[in-house]
Amino acid sequence: MSTALNIKKLSKVYTDGFKALDRVSFDVQEGDFFSLLGPNGAGKTSLINILTQLNRIDEGHIEVFGLDLRKEPVNIKRMIGLVPQEFNFNMFLTVQQILFYSAGYYGLSPKAQAPRINMILKKLNLFEKRHVMARFLSGGMKRRLMIARALIHQPKILLLDEPTAGVDVETRQETWAFLKQLNQEGLTIILTTHYLEEAERLCNQAAVLHLGQLRFSGSMNALLKTFNEEYIQFFFSKPMTKLDLPKYFKWLNESSACVTVTQRRTLQKVFSECEKRSIKVDRIDVLESRLERTLTGLSKGKKL
Amino acid sequence: MILLPLRTLMYKEIYRFLRLWRQTLIPTVISSSLFMMIFGKVLGDRIGSVQNIDYPSFIFPGLMMLSMIISSFQNTASSFYGEKFQKSIEEILVSPLSNVEVIIGFLTGGVVRGCICGVLVTIVGIIITGTPIAHPVIFLMTMLLVTTFFAAIGMINGMLAKTFDHITVFPDFILTPLIFLSGIFYSTDQLPEILRPIHAYNPIVYFVDAARYSILNLSEFTPVGTFVVIIAMLVVVLSALGYLFNRGLGFRE
Ligand SMILES: Nc1ncnc2c1ncn2[C@@H]1O[C@H](COP(=O)(O)OP(=O)(O)O)[C@@H](O)[C@H]1O
Ligand SMILES: [Mg+2]
C-alpha cells in the first residue's frame, strides 16, 4: 500500500488577503475512504480546488502517488477525478455529450469511449437519460452525472466535495452505497462534508478542518470517540401526530420533529424504527451537529 | 497529428456555433449583403466611384472584414464567458489539457466561425459586385490573421468579463466605432484633415487595407508594410493572451 496523497504545510491566501488554509498537513493512504470534515467556511473547497489545480498552489507541498504537484501537474490531473460542490457542466448539452467531451479531454481513444460511457451510465442509472439535456435532469441525477463524469478516465483518486449537500434521503443512501462499492473495488476516495453522519457511515480515516486549520487527522474511530451527539430535524411526507412517533422524537408540527442522535441511538437505528412504524421520511436536516458543537468548543479553547 | 484532447475541445468549439448557425452565421451575411445591395444598386450611382472603383466593390472587402471581426470576436468572448458563467470551464481546467491547448481550442472556434462568415460574405460580394479575387493566397492568409487576432481579443475579453454586460461593452463601444472609422465606406483622402493623423493608429485600418489589397489589388500602405504591422499586432495580442491565461486571470484564484 502506498501513500496516495501527501499534503505538507499547505497554505492559501486569496487575493483579497483572506487566509483560507493555514499550514495544513495530512496523508491519505491508497485504498482509504477519507473524509475531510469541517463546518462551512472551514477551507475544504479551497483545499480540493488546489488539489485539482482549479486554484494555484502558493505555499506548501502536495504529492499525489509520489508525484510533485508543481513538477508534474498534468500527470496528476490524469489521476484525479473531481465531483465538485456545485454543478459545473454545460446545462445545454445532453448527458452523453458531456461524457463524450470529458472522455476526449482525458484522451480516451474514440473506440474505447462509447463502451466506457455506456457502462458508467448504466452503473449510475442514467442510461435511459443519455439523450436528455442536463438542465432537464433532477437534482439527484445531476449529482450522479457529475460522479459519472469524474469516473470516466478511471482515476486513482476520487474527490467529492459535499456530494450529498441538498440531496434527498433516497439519493443520499444510493450515493453512499455506490461510493462504498467503488471504495471496496480499491478506489481511493476523499470526501468533504460538514455532516459527521456521512463520514461515520463511509470513511475509515478523517481530517477535521476549522477556520483553515487542521484540528484532527487520524482514524474515524478515534474521531468518533471525541464527538457526542447530533440534533436532527426530520421532515415527513405525510402528516404525523405525536403518538405516531417513537418517544424520543420531539414533535414540532404535523410535518416535522426533532431527534437527538447519539453513538448508541444512531441515525440508522432511528431510520429503521421509522420504517417499522411506516413513517415516511421526506428529508432530514442537521440542526446542530456534533461536529459543530465540538468545533465551537474547540474555538473556545477546548482541546480535541 | 493533433492530439485527441485538443481535438475534442476544437470539435466542441466548432460544434457550439454550427448548432446555432441561424444566430451565429446568417445575420452577419444578411447585413453585409444589405449594405452592398443598398449602396450598390440603390445609392451606387449617386455616390459614384472611389479611387476608380465602383462603390459596391470598394466597400465589399471592408464589409467582409466587418463580418469576420465581429463573428470571430463574439465566438470566443461568449464561449469563454459562457463556460466561466456556467462553471463548465472547470471541466476543461481540471483535465490534462495544457494551457496552450486550451487557448488553441478556443481560438479555433473563433477562427473557423470568422472564416465561414468571411467566405459567405465573399460569395455574396462576388455575386453582387462581380469583382473577382485579385490575390487568392493573400486573401486566405488575411482571413486567418484577422480571425486569429480578434478571436484572441475576444478570449481575453471573455476571461476578464465579470458580467454578461462586459462582453458587449467592448464590441459596442470600441470595436464597432473603430471598424466604421477604419475606411470601410470611404478612402483616407476623403477624411477631414484633422482625422487623418489618427487614422493610422486605428488597428483595423490595416486589416481592411489587407483585405482591399487581396481582393481589389488596391492599398493605402505598401502591402508588405501592412502585413508587418498585422503580424506584429498579432504577436502582441497572442503574448498577452498567453500571459493572462497562465496567470489564470479572471478564472483561477
Ligand atoms: N475566491 C475567494 N476569495 C476570497 N475568499 C474566499 C474565496 N473562496 C473562498 N473564500 C473564503 O475562504 C473560506 C473557506 O472557503 P471554502 O474553502 O469554500 O470553505 P468550505 O468549502 O469548507 O465551506 C471562506 O471564508 C470563504 O469565504
Ligand atoms: Mg465547500
Coordinates of C-alpha atoms and ligand atoms in Angstrom, one line a residue:
Chain A
M1 CA 0.0 0.0 0.0
S2 CA 1.4 3.4 -0.9
T3 CA 0.6 6.9 0.0
A4 CA -2.0 8.3 -2.3
L5 CA -1.8 11.9 -1.1
N6 CA 0.7 13.7 1.0
I7 CA 0.0 17.3 1.9
K8 CA 2.6 19.3 3.8
K9 CA 2.2 22.8 5.3
L10 CA -0.3 23.9 2.7
S11 CA -1.5 27.5 3.0
K12 CA -3.8 29.5 0.8
V13 CA -4.2 33.3 0.9
Y14 CA -6.8 34.6 -1.5
T15 CA -6.1 37.8 -3.5
D16 CA -8.2 39.8 -1.0
G17 CA -5.8 38.8 1.7
F18 CA -8.1 36.2 3.3
K19 CA -6.2 33.1 4.7
A20 CA -8.4 30.1 3.8
L21 CA -5.8 27.4 4.7
D22 CA -3.1 27.7 7.3
R23 CA -0.2 25.2 7.2
V24 CA -2.4 22.1 6.7
S25 CA -0.6 18.7 6.7
F26 CA -2.0 15.2 6.4
D27 CA -1.7 11.9 4.5
V28 CA -4.2 9.7 2.7
Q29 CA -3.2 6.1 2.0
E30 CA -4.1 4.2 -1.1
G31 CA -7.5 2.5 -0.7
D32 CA -8.6 4.8 2.1
F33 CA -12.1 6.2 2.3
F34 CA -11.1 9.6 3.7
S35 CA -13.3 12.3 4.9
L36 CA -12.3 16.0 5.2
L37 CA -14.7 17.3 7.8
G38 CA -15.4 20.9 8.7
P39 CA -18.2 23.4 9.0
N40 CA -19.0 25.9 6.2
G41 CA -16.1 28.1 5.5
A42 CA -13.5 25.7 7.0
G43 CA -11.5 25.7 3.8
K44 CA -12.5 22.3 2.4
T45 CA -13.3 23.5 -1.1
S46 CA -10.2 25.7 -1.1
L47 CA -8.1 22.6 -0.4
I48 CA -9.9 20.5 -3.0
N49 CA -9.5 23.2 -5.6
I50 CA -5.8 23.3 -5.1
L51 CA -5.6 19.5 -5.5
T52 CA -7.4 19.7 -8.8
Q53 CA -5.4 22.8 -9.8
L54 CA -8.5 25.0 -10.2
N55 CA -6.7 27.2 -7.7
R56 CA -3.0 27.9 -7.7
I57 CA -0.8 26.3 -5.0
D58 CA 1.1 29.1 -3.3
E59 CA 2.7 27.7 -0.2
G60 CA 3.4 24.2 0.9
H61 CA 3.8 20.8 -0.9
I62 CA 1.5 18.3 -2.4
E63 CA 2.4 14.9 -3.6
V64 CA 0.0 12.6 -5.4
F65 CA 1.2 9.0 -5.6
G66 CA 4.7 10.3 -5.2
L67 CA 4.4 13.0 -7.9
D68 CA 5.0 16.6 -7.0
L69 CA 2.1 18.8 -7.9
R70 CA 4.4 21.6 -9.0
K71 CA 6.5 19.4 -11.2
E72 CA 4.0 17.1 -12.8
P73 CA 0.7 18.9 -12.8
V74 CA -0.6 17.2 -15.9
N75 CA 0.1 13.7 -14.8
I76 CA -1.6 14.4 -11.5
K77 CA -4.7 15.7 -13.3
R78 CA -4.9 12.3 -15.0
M79 CA -5.0 10.5 -11.7
I80 CA -7.7 12.6 -10.1
G81 CA -11.5 12.6 -10.7
L82 CA -13.4 15.6 -9.3
V83 CA -17.1 15.8 -8.2
P84 CA -17.3 19.5 -7.4
Q85 CA -19.6 21.1 -4.8
E86 CA -21.7 23.0 -7.4
F87 CA -23.0 21.8 -10.7
N88 CA -20.4 22.7 -13.3
F89 CA -21.4 21.2 -16.6
N90 CA -22.9 22.8 -19.6
M91 CA -26.6 22.7 -19.0
F92 CA -27.4 22.8 -22.7
L93 CA -25.6 19.6 -23.6
T94 CA -27.0 16.1 -23.3
V95 CA -25.8 13.7 -20.7
Q96 CA -24.0 11.7 -23.4
Q97 CA -22.3 14.7 -24.9
I98 CA -21.0 15.9 -21.6
L99 CA -19.4 12.5 -21.0
F100 CA -18.0 12.3 -24.6
Y101 CA -16.3 15.6 -24.2
S102 CA -14.8 14.7 -20.9
A103 CA -13.6 11.3 -22.2
G104 CA -12.0 13.2 -25.1
Y105 CA -10.3 15.7 -22.8
Y106 CA -8.7 12.8 -20.9
G107 CA -7.5 11.2 -24.1
L108 CA -9.7 8.1 -24.1
S109 CA -9.4 6.6 -27.5
P110 CA -12.5 7.1 -29.6
K111 CA -13.1 3.3 -29.8
A112 CA -13.0 3.0 -26.0
Q113 CA -15.3 5.9 -25.4
A114 CA -18.7 4.6 -26.2
P115 CA -18.4 1.3 -24.2
R116 CA -16.9 3.1 -21.2
I117 CA -19.6 5.8 -21.3
N118 CA -22.4 3.3 -21.6
M119 CA -21.0 1.2 -18.8
I120 CA -20.8 4.2 -16.4
L121 CA -24.2 5.5 -17.4
K122 CA -25.7 2.1 -16.6
K123 CA -23.8 1.9 -13.3
L124 CA -25.2 5.2 -12.3
N125 CA -28.7 4.7 -13.5
L126 CA -28.5 7.4 -16.1
F127 CA -28.5 5.2 -19.3
E128 CA -32.2 6.0 -20.0
K129 CA -31.4 9.7 -19.7
R130 CA -28.4 9.7 -22.0
H131 CA -30.1 11.9 -24.7
V132 CA -31.7 14.3 -22.2
M133 CA -30.3 17.8 -21.8
A134 CA -28.5 18.3 -18.5
R135 CA -30.8 21.1 -17.4
F136 CA -33.8 18.8 -17.5
L137 CA -32.3 16.3 -15.1
S138 CA -33.5 16.2 -11.5
G139 CA -31.1 17.3 -8.8
G140 CA -30.1 13.8 -7.9
M141 CA -29.5 12.9 -11.5
K142 CA -27.3 15.9 -11.9
R143 CA -25.2 14.8 -9.0
R144 CA -24.9 11.3 -10.4
L145 CA -23.9 12.8 -13.8
M146 CA -21.0 14.6 -12.0
I147 CA -19.9 11.3 -10.5
A148 CA -20.1 9.6 -13.8
R149 CA -18.0 12.3 -15.4
A150 CA -15.4 12.1 -12.7
L151 CA -15.0 8.4 -13.2
I152 CA -14.8 8.4 -17.0
H153 CA -11.0 8.3 -17.1
Q154 CA -10.6 5.7 -14.4
P155 CA -8.9 8.0 -11.8
K156 CA -6.9 6.6 -9.0
I157 CA -8.3 9.1 -6.5
L158 CA -11.9 10.3 -6.5
L159 CA -12.5 13.7 -4.8
L160 CA -16.1 14.5 -3.8
D161 CA -16.8 18.0 -2.5
E162 CA -20.0 17.8 -0.4
P163 CA -21.6 15.2 -2.7
T164 CA -24.8 14.9 -0.7
A165 CA -25.5 18.5 0.3
G166 CA -29.1 19.4 -0.5
V167 CA -29.9 15.9 -1.7
D168 CA -33.0 13.9 -0.7
V169 CA -32.7 10.9 1.6
E170 CA -33.1 8.3 -1.1
T171 CA -30.4 9.7 -3.4
R172 CA -28.1 10.1 -0.4
Q173 CA -28.5 6.5 0.5
E174 CA -27.9 5.4 -3.1
T175 CA -24.8 7.6 -3.4
W176 CA -23.4 6.2 -0.2
A177 CA -23.9 2.6 -1.4
F178 CA -22.4 3.4 -4.7
L179 CA -19.3 5.1 -3.2
K180 CA -18.8 2.3 -0.7
Q181 CA -18.8 -0.2 -3.6
L182 CA -16.2 1.9 -5.5
N183 CA -14.0 2.0 -2.5
Q184 CA -14.3 -1.7 -2.0
E185 CA -13.1 -2.2 -5.5
G186 CA -10.0 -0.4 -4.5
L187 CA -10.6 3.3 -5.4
T188 CA -9.1 5.8 -3.0
I189 CA -11.9 8.3 -2.1
I190 CA -11.6 11.7 -0.4
L191 CA -14.9 13.3 0.5
T192 CA -15.6 16.6 2.1
T193 CA -18.6 17.0 4.3
H194 CA -19.9 19.1 7.2
Y195 CA -22.1 16.1 8.1
L196 CA -20.5 13.8 10.6
E197 CA -23.0 11.1 10.0
E198 CA -21.9 10.8 6.4
A199 CA -18.2 10.4 7.3
E200 CA -19.2 7.9 10.0
R201 CA -21.1 5.8 7.6
L202 CA -18.5 5.7 4.9
C203 CA -15.0 6.6 6.0
N204 CA -12.2 4.9 7.8
Q205 CA -10.0 7.9 8.0
A206 CA -10.7 11.6 8.7
A207 CA -9.2 15.0 9.0
V208 CA -11.1 18.0 10.5
L209 CA -10.6 21.5 9.3
H210 CA -11.7 24.6 11.2
L211 CA -11.1 28.1 10.0
G212 CA -8.4 26.9 7.7
Q213 CA -6.5 25.0 10.4
L214 CA -6.2 21.2 10.8
R215 CA -7.8 20.2 14.1
F216 CA -7.6 16.4 13.8
S217 CA -6.2 13.8 11.5
G218 CA -6.5 10.0 12.1
S219 CA -8.9 7.1 12.1
M220 CA -12.6 7.6 12.1
N221 CA -13.0 5.6 15.2
A222 CA -10.6 7.9 17.1
L223 CA -12.5 10.9 15.9
L224 CA -15.9 9.5 16.8
K225 CA -14.8 9.0 20.4
T226 CA -14.5 12.7 20.8
F227 CA -17.9 13.6 19.5
N228 CA -21.1 13.1 21.4
E229 CA -24.4 13.8 19.8
E230 CA -26.2 15.5 16.9
Y231 CA -29.6 17.2 16.8
I232 CA -31.5 16.4 13.6
Q233 CA -34.8 17.6 12.3
F234 CA -37.0 15.1 10.4
F235 CA -39.5 16.1 7.7
F236 CA -42.3 13.7 7.0
S237 CA -44.1 13.1 3.7
K238 CA -47.5 12.5 5.5
P239 CA -48.9 14.4 8.5
M240 CA -47.8 12.8 11.8
T241 CA -49.3 13.1 15.3
K242 CA -47.2 13.0 18.4
L243 CA -48.4 9.5 19.0
D244 CA -47.3 8.1 15.7
L245 CA -43.7 8.8 16.6
P246 CA -41.2 7.0 18.8
K247 CA -41.0 8.6 22.3
Y248 CA -37.5 10.1 21.8
F249 CA -38.8 12.3 19.0
K250 CA -39.6 15.9 19.9
W251 CA -42.8 16.7 17.9
L252 CA -42.8 20.1 16.4
N253 CA -45.7 20.1 14.0
E254 CA -47.5 17.6 11.7
S255 CA -44.7 17.5 9.2
S256 CA -41.6 17.7 11.3
A257 CA -40.0 16.6 14.5
C258 CA -36.5 16.6 16.1
V259 CA -34.3 13.9 17.4
T260 CA -31.0 13.7 19.2
V261 CA -28.7 11.2 17.6
T262 CA -26.0 9.6 19.7
Q263 CA -23.5 6.9 19.3
R264 CA -25.9 4.4 20.8
R265 CA -29.0 5.8 19.0
T266 CA -27.5 6.1 15.6
L267 CA -29.3 7.7 12.7
Q268 CA -29.6 4.2 11.1
K269 CA -31.5 2.9 14.1
V270 CA -33.8 5.9 14.0
F271 CA -34.5 5.2 10.3
S272 CA -35.2 1.6 10.8
E273 CA -37.6 2.4 13.7
C274 CA -39.4 4.8 11.4
E275 CA -39.6 2.2 8.7
K276 CA -41.1 -0.3 11.2
R277 CA -43.8 2.3 12.1
S278 CA -44.4 3.1 8.4
I279 CA -43.3 6.7 8.9
K280 CA -42.3 8.1 5.6
V281 CA -39.3 10.5 5.9
D282 CA -39.1 13.1 3.2
R283 CA -35.7 14.6 4.2
I284 CA -33.6 15.4 7.3
D285 CA -31.7 18.4 8.3
V286 CA -28.8 18.7 10.8
L287 CA -29.8 21.5 13.1
E288 CA -26.7 21.3 15.3
S289 CA -24.1 18.8 14.6
R290 CA -21.8 17.1 17.0
L291 CA -19.0 18.4 14.8
E292 CA -20.1 22.0 15.0
R293 CA -20.7 21.7 18.7
T294 CA -17.3 20.2 19.3
L295 CA -15.7 22.7 17.0
T296 CA -17.4 25.6 18.7
G297 CA -16.0 24.2 21.9
L298 CA -12.6 24.0 20.2
S299 CA -12.6 27.5 19.2
K300 CA -13.4 28.4 22.8
G301 CA -10.1 26.7 23.7
K302 CA -11.1 23.1 24.4
K303 CA -8.7 20.5 23.1
L304 CA -9.7 17.7 20.7
Chain B
M1 CA -1.4 14.9 -35.8
I2 CA -3.4 16.9 -33.3
L3 CA -3.8 15.0 -30.0
L4 CA -7.2 13.8 -29.0
P5 CA -7.8 16.1 -26.0
L6 CA -7.2 19.2 -28.1
R7 CA -9.2 17.7 -31.0
T8 CA -12.1 17.2 -28.6
L9 CA -12.0 20.9 -27.5
M10 CA -11.7 22.1 -31.1
Y11 CA -14.7 20.0 -32.1
K12 CA -16.7 21.2 -29.1
E13 CA -16.0 24.9 -30.0
I14 CA -16.9 24.4 -33.7
Y15 CA -20.0 22.4 -32.9
R16 CA -21.2 25.0 -30.5
F17 CA -21.7 27.7 -33.1
L18 CA -22.6 25.3 -36.0
R19 CA -25.5 24.1 -34.0
L20 CA -26.7 27.7 -33.6
W21 CA -25.9 28.6 -37.3
R22 CA -29.1 30.7 -37.6
Q23 CA -27.7 33.0 -34.9
T24 CA -24.0 32.7 -35.5
L25 CA -23.6 32.6 -39.3
I26 CA -26.6 34.0 -41.1
P27 CA -27.2 37.5 -39.5
T28 CA -23.8 38.9 -40.5
V29 CA -24.2 37.6 -44.0
I30 CA -27.6 39.2 -44.3
S31 CA -26.4 42.6 -43.1
S32 CA -23.3 42.7 -45.3
S33 CA -25.5 41.7 -48.3
L34 CA -27.9 44.5 -47.5
F35 CA -25.1 47.1 -47.3
M36 CA -23.8 46.0 -50.7
M37 CA -27.2 45.9 -52.3
I38 CA -28.4 49.2 -50.9
F39 CA -25.2 51.1 -51.5
G40 CA -24.6 49.3 -54.8
K41 CA -27.9 49.0 -56.5
V42 CA -29.8 51.8 -54.9
L43 CA -27.3 54.6 -54.0
G44 CA -24.4 53.5 -56.1
D45 CA -24.9 55.9 -59.0
R46 CA -25.2 58.9 -56.7
I47 CA -22.0 58.0 -54.8
G48 CA -20.0 57.2 -57.9
S49 CA -16.7 55.6 -57.7
V50 CA -13.8 55.8 -55.2
Q51 CA -10.3 55.6 -56.5
N52 CA -11.7 54.4 -59.8
I53 CA -13.5 51.5 -58.3
D54 CA -17.3 51.4 -58.3
Y55 CA -18.7 51.9 -54.8
P56 CA -20.2 48.5 -54.1
S57 CA -16.9 46.8 -55.0
F58 CA -15.0 49.4 -52.9
I59 CA -16.9 48.6 -49.7
F60 CA -17.0 44.8 -50.3
P61 CA -13.6 44.0 -48.7
G62 CA -14.4 46.1 -45.7
L63 CA -17.7 44.5 -45.2
M64 CA -16.1 41.1 -45.3
M65 CA -13.7 42.3 -42.6
L66 CA -16.5 43.7 -40.5
S67 CA -18.3 40.3 -40.6
M68 CA -15.1 38.3 -39.8
I69 CA -14.0 40.6 -37.0
I70 CA -17.4 40.6 -35.2
S71 CA -18.0 36.9 -35.6
S72 CA -14.6 35.7 -34.5
F73 CA -14.6 38.1 -31.6
Q74 CA -18.1 37.2 -30.5
N75 CA -17.4 33.5 -30.7
T76 CA -14.5 33.3 -28.2
A77 CA -15.9 36.1 -26.0
S78 CA -19.2 34.5 -25.5
S79 CA -18.0 30.9 -25.4
F80 CA -15.3 31.6 -22.8
Y81 CA -17.5 33.8 -20.7
G82 CA -20.4 31.3 -21.0
E83 CA -18.2 28.5 -19.8
K84 CA -17.0 30.6 -16.9
F85 CA -20.5 31.6 -16.0
Q86 CA -21.8 28.0 -16.0
K87 CA -18.5 26.9 -14.3
S88 CA -18.2 24.3 -17.1
I89 CA -14.7 25.8 -17.8
E90 CA -13.7 23.9 -14.7
E91 CA -14.3 20.7 -16.6
I92 CA -11.6 21.8 -19.0
L93 CA -9.3 23.2 -16.3
V94 CA -9.2 20.0 -14.3
S95 CA -8.5 17.9 -17.4
P96 CA -5.0 17.2 -18.7
L97 CA -5.2 19.8 -21.4
S98 CA -2.2 22.2 -21.3
N99 CA -2.8 26.0 -21.3
V100 CA -1.6 26.3 -24.9
E101 CA -4.0 23.6 -25.9
V102 CA -6.9 25.3 -24.2
I103 CA -6.0 28.6 -25.9
I104 CA -5.7 26.9 -29.3
G105 CA -9.0 25.1 -28.8
F106 CA -10.9 28.3 -28.1
L107 CA -9.2 30.3 -30.8
T108 CA -10.1 27.5 -33.3
G109 CA -13.8 28.1 -32.7
G110 CA -13.4 31.9 -33.4
V111 CA -11.2 31.4 -36.4
V112 CA -13.5 28.8 -38.1
R113 CA -16.6 30.8 -37.4
G114 CA -14.9 34.0 -38.6
C115 CA -13.7 32.3 -41.8
I116 CA -17.0 30.8 -42.6
C117 CA -18.7 34.2 -42.3
G118 CA -15.9 35.7 -44.4
V119 CA -16.4 33.1 -47.1
L120 CA -20.1 33.5 -47.1
V121 CA -19.9 37.3 -47.4
T122 CA -17.3 37.0 -50.1
I123 CA -19.5 34.7 -52.2
V124 CA -22.4 37.2 -51.8
G125 CA -20.0 40.0 -52.6
I126 CA -18.7 38.4 -55.8
I127 CA -22.3 37.7 -56.9
I128 CA -23.5 41.3 -56.2
T129 CA -20.4 43.2 -57.4
G130 CA -18.9 40.8 -60.0
T131 CA -15.5 41.5 -58.5
P132 CA -13.0 38.6 -58.7
I133 CA -10.4 38.0 -56.0
A134 CA -7.1 39.6 -57.1
H135 CA -4.7 37.6 -54.8
P136 CA -6.4 34.4 -53.6
V137 CA -3.5 33.2 -51.4
I138 CA -3.0 36.5 -49.7
F139 CA -6.8 36.6 -49.3
L140 CA -6.8 33.3 -47.4
M141 CA -3.8 34.5 -45.3
T142 CA -5.6 37.7 -44.4
M143 CA -8.6 35.7 -43.3
L144 CA -6.6 33.6 -40.9
L145 CA -4.7 36.5 -39.5
V146 CA -7.7 38.7 -38.8
T147 CA -9.8 35.9 -37.3
T148 CA -7.0 34.7 -35.0
F149 CA -6.3 38.3 -33.9
F150 CA -10.0 39.0 -33.0
A151 CA -10.6 35.6 -31.6
A152 CA -7.7 36.2 -29.2
I153 CA -9.1 39.6 -28.2
G154 CA -12.5 38.0 -27.7
M155 CA -11.0 35.4 -25.5
I156 CA -9.2 38.0 -23.4
N157 CA -12.5 39.8 -23.1
G158 CA -14.3 36.7 -22.1
M159 CA -11.7 35.9 -19.4
L160 CA -11.8 39.3 -17.8
A161 CA -15.5 39.8 -18.1
K162 CA -17.3 39.6 -14.7
T163 CA -20.9 40.1 -16.0
F164 CA -22.5 39.5 -19.4
D165 CA -22.5 43.2 -20.0
H166 CA -18.7 43.2 -20.0
I167 CA -18.6 41.2 -23.2
T168 CA -21.0 43.6 -25.0
V169 CA -19.3 46.8 -23.9
F170 CA -16.1 46.2 -25.9
P171 CA -17.7 45.4 -29.2
D172 CA -20.4 48.1 -28.9
F173 CA -18.3 51.0 -27.6
I174 CA -14.8 50.2 -29.0
L175 CA -14.8 47.7 -31.8
T176 CA -17.8 48.9 -33.9
P177 CA -16.7 52.6 -33.9
L178 CA -13.2 51.6 -34.8
I179 CA -14.5 49.4 -37.6
F180 CA -16.7 52.2 -39.0
L181 CA -13.8 54.7 -38.8
S182 CA -11.4 52.3 -40.5
G183 CA -12.3 53.3 -44.0
I184 CA -14.8 50.6 -44.9
F185 CA -17.0 53.1 -46.5
Y186 CA -14.5 55.8 -47.7
S187 CA -10.9 56.2 -48.6
T188 CA -8.5 58.1 -46.4
D189 CA -8.2 61.1 -48.8
Q190 CA -12.0 61.7 -48.2
L191 CA -11.4 62.1 -44.5
P192 CA -11.3 65.5 -43.0
E193 CA -7.8 66.9 -42.4
I194 CA -7.9 66.6 -38.6
L195 CA -8.8 62.9 -38.6
R196 CA -6.1 61.8 -41.0
P197 CA -3.2 61.6 -38.5
I198 CA -5.2 59.5 -36.0
H199 CA -6.3 57.2 -38.8
A200 CA -3.1 55.3 -38.9
Y201 CA -3.4 54.4 -35.1
N202 CA -6.7 52.5 -35.7
P203 CA -5.5 48.9 -35.9
I204 CA -8.5 47.9 -38.0
V205 CA -7.3 50.1 -40.8
Y206 CA -4.6 47.6 -41.6
F207 CA -6.9 44.6 -41.7
V208 CA -9.2 46.5 -44.1
D209 CA -6.2 47.5 -46.2
A210 CA -5.0 43.9 -46.4
A211 CA -8.5 42.8 -47.5
R212 CA -8.7 45.5 -50.1
Y213 CA -5.3 44.6 -51.4
S214 CA -6.1 40.9 -51.7
I215 CA -9.5 41.4 -53.3
L216 CA -9.1 44.7 -55.3
N217 CA -5.3 45.0 -55.6
L218 CA -5.7 48.4 -54.0
S219 CA -3.9 49.6 -51.0
E220 CA -3.3 52.6 -48.9
F221 CA 0.0 51.5 -47.4
T222 CA 2.6 49.1 -49.1
P223 CA 1.2 45.5 -48.8
V224 CA 4.4 44.3 -47.1
G225 CA 4.2 47.1 -44.5
T226 CA 0.5 46.3 -43.8
F227 CA 1.3 42.6 -43.1
V228 CA 4.3 43.5 -40.9
V229 CA 2.0 45.7 -38.8
I230 CA -0.7 43.0 -38.7
I231 CA 1.7 40.2 -37.7
A232 CA 3.4 42.5 -35.1
M233 CA 0.0 43.2 -33.6
L234 CA -0.9 39.5 -33.6
V235 CA 2.2 38.6 -31.7
V236 CA 1.5 41.2 -29.1
V237 CA -2.1 40.1 -28.6
L238 CA -1.2 36.4 -28.5
S239 CA 1.5 37.0 -26.0
A240 CA -0.9 39.0 -23.8
L241 CA -3.4 36.2 -24.1
G242 CA -0.8 33.6 -23.2
Y243 CA 0.4 35.6 -20.2
L244 CA -3.1 36.3 -18.9
F245 CA -4.1 32.7 -19.3
N246 CA -1.1 31.4 -17.5
R247 CA -1.8 33.8 -14.7
G248 CA -5.3 32.4 -14.7
L249 CA -6.7 36.0 -14.6
G250 CA -10.4 36.0 -14.1
F251 CA -10.8 32.3 -13.7
R252 CA -8.2 30.8 -11.4
E253 CA -7.5 32.1 -7.9
Ligands
LIG1 N1 -12.1 33.3 -4.1 C1 -12.1 33.6 -2.8 N2 -11.6 34.8 -2.4 C2 -11.7 35.1 -1.1 N3 -12.1 34.3 -0.1 C3 -12.5 33.1 -0.5 C4 -12.6 32.7 -1.8 N4 -13.0 31.4 -1.9 C5 -13.3 31.1 -0.6 N5 -13.0 32.1 0.2 C6 -13.2 32.1 1.7 O1 -12.4 31.1 2.2 C7 -13.0 30.4 3.3 C8 -13.1 28.9 3.0 O2 -14.0 28.7 2.0 P1 -14.2 27.3 1.4 O3 -12.9 26.6 1.1 O4 -15.2 27.4 0.3 O5 -14.8 26.5 2.7 P2 -15.7 25.2 2.8 O6 -15.7 24.5 1.5 O7 -15.1 24.5 3.9 O8 -17.1 25.6 3.1 C9 -14.4 31.1 3.4 O9 -14.3 32.0 4.5 C10 -14.6 31.8 2.1 O10 -15.4 32.9 2.3
MG2 MG -17.1 24.0 0.2

